[in-house]
Coordinates of C-alpha atoms in Angstrom, one line a residue:
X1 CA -0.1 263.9 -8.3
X2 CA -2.3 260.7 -8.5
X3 CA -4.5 262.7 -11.3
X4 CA -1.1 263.3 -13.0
X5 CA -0.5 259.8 -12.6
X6 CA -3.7 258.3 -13.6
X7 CA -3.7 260.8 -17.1
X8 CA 0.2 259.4 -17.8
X9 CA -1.3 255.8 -17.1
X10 CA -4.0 256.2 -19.7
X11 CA -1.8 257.7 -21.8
X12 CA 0.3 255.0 -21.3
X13 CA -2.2 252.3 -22.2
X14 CA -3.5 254.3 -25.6
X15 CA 0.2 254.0 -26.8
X16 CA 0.7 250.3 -26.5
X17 CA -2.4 249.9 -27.7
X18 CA -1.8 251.9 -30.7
X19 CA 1.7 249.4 -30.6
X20 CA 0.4 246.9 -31.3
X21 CA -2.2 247.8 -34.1
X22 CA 0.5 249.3 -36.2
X23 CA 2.8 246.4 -35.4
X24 CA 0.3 243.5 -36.4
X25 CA -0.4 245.9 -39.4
X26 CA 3.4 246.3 -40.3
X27 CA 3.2 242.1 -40.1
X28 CA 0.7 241.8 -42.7
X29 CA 2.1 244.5 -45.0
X30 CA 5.5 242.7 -44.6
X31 CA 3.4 239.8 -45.5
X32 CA 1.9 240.9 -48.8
X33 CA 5.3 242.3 -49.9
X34 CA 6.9 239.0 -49.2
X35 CA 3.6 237.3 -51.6
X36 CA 4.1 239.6 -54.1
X37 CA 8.1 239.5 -54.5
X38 CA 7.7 235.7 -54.6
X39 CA 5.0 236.3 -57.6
X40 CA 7.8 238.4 -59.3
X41 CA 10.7 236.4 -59.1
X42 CA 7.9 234.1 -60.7
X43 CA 7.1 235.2 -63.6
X44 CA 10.8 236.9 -63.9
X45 CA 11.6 233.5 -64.0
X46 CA 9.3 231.8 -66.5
X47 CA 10.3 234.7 -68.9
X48 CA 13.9 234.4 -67.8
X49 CA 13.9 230.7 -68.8
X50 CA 15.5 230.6 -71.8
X51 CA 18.9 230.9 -69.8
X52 CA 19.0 234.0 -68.7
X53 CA 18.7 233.8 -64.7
X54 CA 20.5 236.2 -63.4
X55 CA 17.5 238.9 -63.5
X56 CA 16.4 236.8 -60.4
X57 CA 19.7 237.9 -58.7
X58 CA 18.6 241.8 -58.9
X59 CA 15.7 241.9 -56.8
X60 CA 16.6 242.8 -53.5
X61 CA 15.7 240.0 -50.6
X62 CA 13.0 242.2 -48.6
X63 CA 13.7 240.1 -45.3
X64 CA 16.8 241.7 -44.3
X65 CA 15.7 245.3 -44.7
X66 CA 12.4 244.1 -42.7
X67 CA 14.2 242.1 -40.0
X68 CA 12.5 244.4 -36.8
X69 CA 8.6 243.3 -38.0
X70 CA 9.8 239.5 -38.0
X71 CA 9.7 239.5 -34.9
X72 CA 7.8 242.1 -33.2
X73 CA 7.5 240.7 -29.5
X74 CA 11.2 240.9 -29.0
X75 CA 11.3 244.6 -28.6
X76 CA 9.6 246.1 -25.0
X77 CA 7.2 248.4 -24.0

């Protein structure tokens, strides 16, 4: 039973390591999309400028779809 409990343990620890790697990585990606929509809306904007801005009202705001990898130490382990 300990042997049982020590492989579970382990187990265990690999997984919240493997947490946390994806969820810092999730945070960057989430990151770079968030950079990159900001570039579009941009330049959608600078060609939009002749009075034409409600292009910039069809690009979808990526922080409520993303909302869970705000804030990734609210959820437990």
């Amino acid at each position: 039973m300990e042997r049982l409990n020590s492989k579970l343990y382990l187990q265990n620890c690999y997984i919240m390591k493997e947490n946390e790697r994806l969820r810092k990585k999730a945070q960057v990606l989430n990151q770079e999309n968030q950079a990159l929509l900001s570039e579009l809306k941009q330049k959608l904007s600078k060609t939009n400028s002749k009075g034409n801005a409600a292009a910039n009202n069809n690009i979808p705001d990526l922080n409520l779809s993303s909302s869970s990898t705000q804030n990734p130490s609210s959820s437990s382990n």
